[in-house]
Amino acid sequence: MHLTSARRTLVVTAALGLALASAPAVAQPQATASTNAPVKVSLTVKGPDGRLFKGKIKTKGHDVTTATGGTHRCDGTNAGANPSAVPTPTAALDDAARKRHFTWDRTWYASFDDFSVDTIKNVSGGGVAYWNIAVNGTSIPVGGCQFKLSAGDKVAFTWTAF
């Protein structure tokens, strides 16, 4: 029995020695690439009477300004959703509006650290609908300034009746 215990100790010691010998002596910090690099996405805006916008947009997270909502960040760090700035659906909508010269407006909710899109191209929910945000066909589970976009994503803002 003493011999079995000695072998077990020897095997464990050898395995531990190999593991320690192959591990780096000091962990080096790894450089991380910027997560807020611009990405190209497909953006579609569908109102109650059909398509209001469709196009490819290059976007990254940034501050956005509207008449009702004021200026707030919209870079994925909202509500701690991401540790660093990233491209977001609402930033993509803002970029499309500036590039294609259409208006949109939203209300800022400090408790959610995000906007609620109210109007796009003068089409409002008016208490009977809201602007649903979907990425790749699935409604996003967080606000439009919190969801991280990737290159090639399909972003849709769709007027949706309650």
mmCIF file of N, CA and C in Angstrom, residues 35 75-88 142 145-149:
data_model
loop_
_atom_site.group_PDB
_atom_site.id
_atom_site.type_symbol
_atom_site.label_atom_id
_atom_site.label_comp_id
_atom_site.label_asym_id
_atom_site.label_seq_id
_atom_site.Cartn_x
_atom_site.Cartn_y
_atom_site.Cartn_z
ATOM 1 N N THR A 35 -13.105 47.475 -30.405
ATOM 2 C CA THR A 35 -14.374 46.835 -30.704
ATOM 3 C C THR A 35 -15.333 47.806 -31.376
ATOM 4 N N ASP A 75 -23.351 53.825 -27.822
ATOM 5 C CA ASP A 75 -22.165 53.095 -28.248
ATOM 6 C C ASP A 75 -22.028 51.712 -27.617
ATOM 7 N N GLY A 76 -23.127 51.164 -27.152
ATOM 8 C CA GLY A 76 -23.077 49.816 -26.595
ATOM 9 C C GLY A 76 -22.661 49.733 -25.140
ATOM 10 N N THR A 77 -22.084 50.823 -24.593
ATOM 11 C CA THR A 77 -21.725 50.810 -23.175
ATOM 12 C C THR A 77 -22.918 51.203 -22.309
ATOM 13 N N ASN A 78 -24.003 51.606 -22.927
ATOM 14 C CA ASN A 78 -25.203 51.997 -22.198
ATOM 15 C C ASN A 78 -25.646 50.868 -21.280
ATOM 16 N N ALA A 79 -25.976 51.229 -20.042
ATOM 17 C CA ALA A 79 -26.433 50.281 -19.019
ATOM 18 C C ALA A 79 -25.425 49.151 -18.783
ATOM 19 N N GLY A 80 -24.164 49.393 -19.122
ATOM 20 C CA GLY A 80 -23.126 48.387 -18.905
ATOM 21 C C GLY A 80 -23.253 47.169 -19.803
ATOM 22 N N ALA A 81 -23.965 47.308 -20.929
ATOM 23 C CA ALA A 81 -24.208 46.157 -21.800
ATOM 24 C C ALA A 81 -22.924 45.582 -22.392
ATOM 25 N N ASN A 82 -21.953 46.434 -22.697
ATOM 26 C CA ASN A 82 -20.675 46.001 -23.259
ATOM 27 C C ASN A 82 -19.561 46.744 -22.531
ATOM 28 N N PRO A 83 -18.394 46.138 -22.356
ATOM 29 C CA PRO A 83 -17.320 46.793 -21.607
ATOM 30 C C PRO A 83 -16.665 47.955 -22.352
ATOM 31 N N SER A 84 -16.798 47.992 -23.675
ATOM 32 C CA SER A 84 -16.243 49.101 -24.449
ATOM 33 C C SER A 84 -17.192 49.425 -25.595
ATOM 34 N N ALA A 85 -16.945 50.552 -26.245
ATOM 35 C CA ALA A 85 -17.830 51.024 -27.307
ATOM 36 C C ALA A 85 -17.891 50.034 -28.469
ATOM 37 N N VAL A 86 -19.097 49.875 -29.032
ATOM 38 C CA VAL A 86 -19.349 48.979 -30.161
ATOM 39 C C VAL A 86 -20.390 49.616 -31.082
ATOM 40 N N PRO A 87 -20.479 49.167 -32.334
ATOM 41 C CA PRO A 87 -21.545 49.636 -33.216
ATOM 42 C C PRO A 87 -22.909 49.148 -32.700
ATOM 43 N N THR A 88 -23.957 49.970 -32.865
ATOM 44 C CA THR A 88 -25.290 49.631 -32.362
ATOM 45 C C THR A 88 -26.369 49.908 -33.420
ATOM 46 N N VAL A 142 -32.434 43.978 -25.746
ATOM 47 C CA VAL A 142 -32.018 45.175 -25.014
ATOM 48 C C VAL A 142 -32.305 46.387 -25.890
ATOM 49 N N CYS A 145 -29.251 51.096 -28.237
ATOM 50 C CA CYS A 145 -27.911 51.634 -27.973
ATOM 51 C C CYS A 145 -27.080 50.664 -27.136
ATOM 52 N N GLN A 146 -27.634 49.480 -26.870
ATOM 53 C CA GLN A 146 -26.945 48.492 -26.046
ATOM 54 C C GLN A 146 -26.532 47.247 -26.823
ATOM 55 N N PHE A 147 -27.159 47.003 -27.962
ATOM 56 C CA PHE A 147 -26.933 45.772 -28.711
ATOM 57 C C PHE A 147 -25.734 45.929 -29.639
ATOM 58 N N LYS A 148 -24.808 44.988 -29.587
ATOM 59 C CA LYS A 148 -23.596 45.022 -30.419
ATOM 60 C C LYS A 148 -23.874 44.467 -31.813
ATOM 61 N N LEU A 149 -23.557 45.280 -32.829
ATOM 62 C CA LEU A 149 -23.674 44.841 -34.215
ATOM 63 C C LEU A 149 -22.347 44.281 -34.713
#
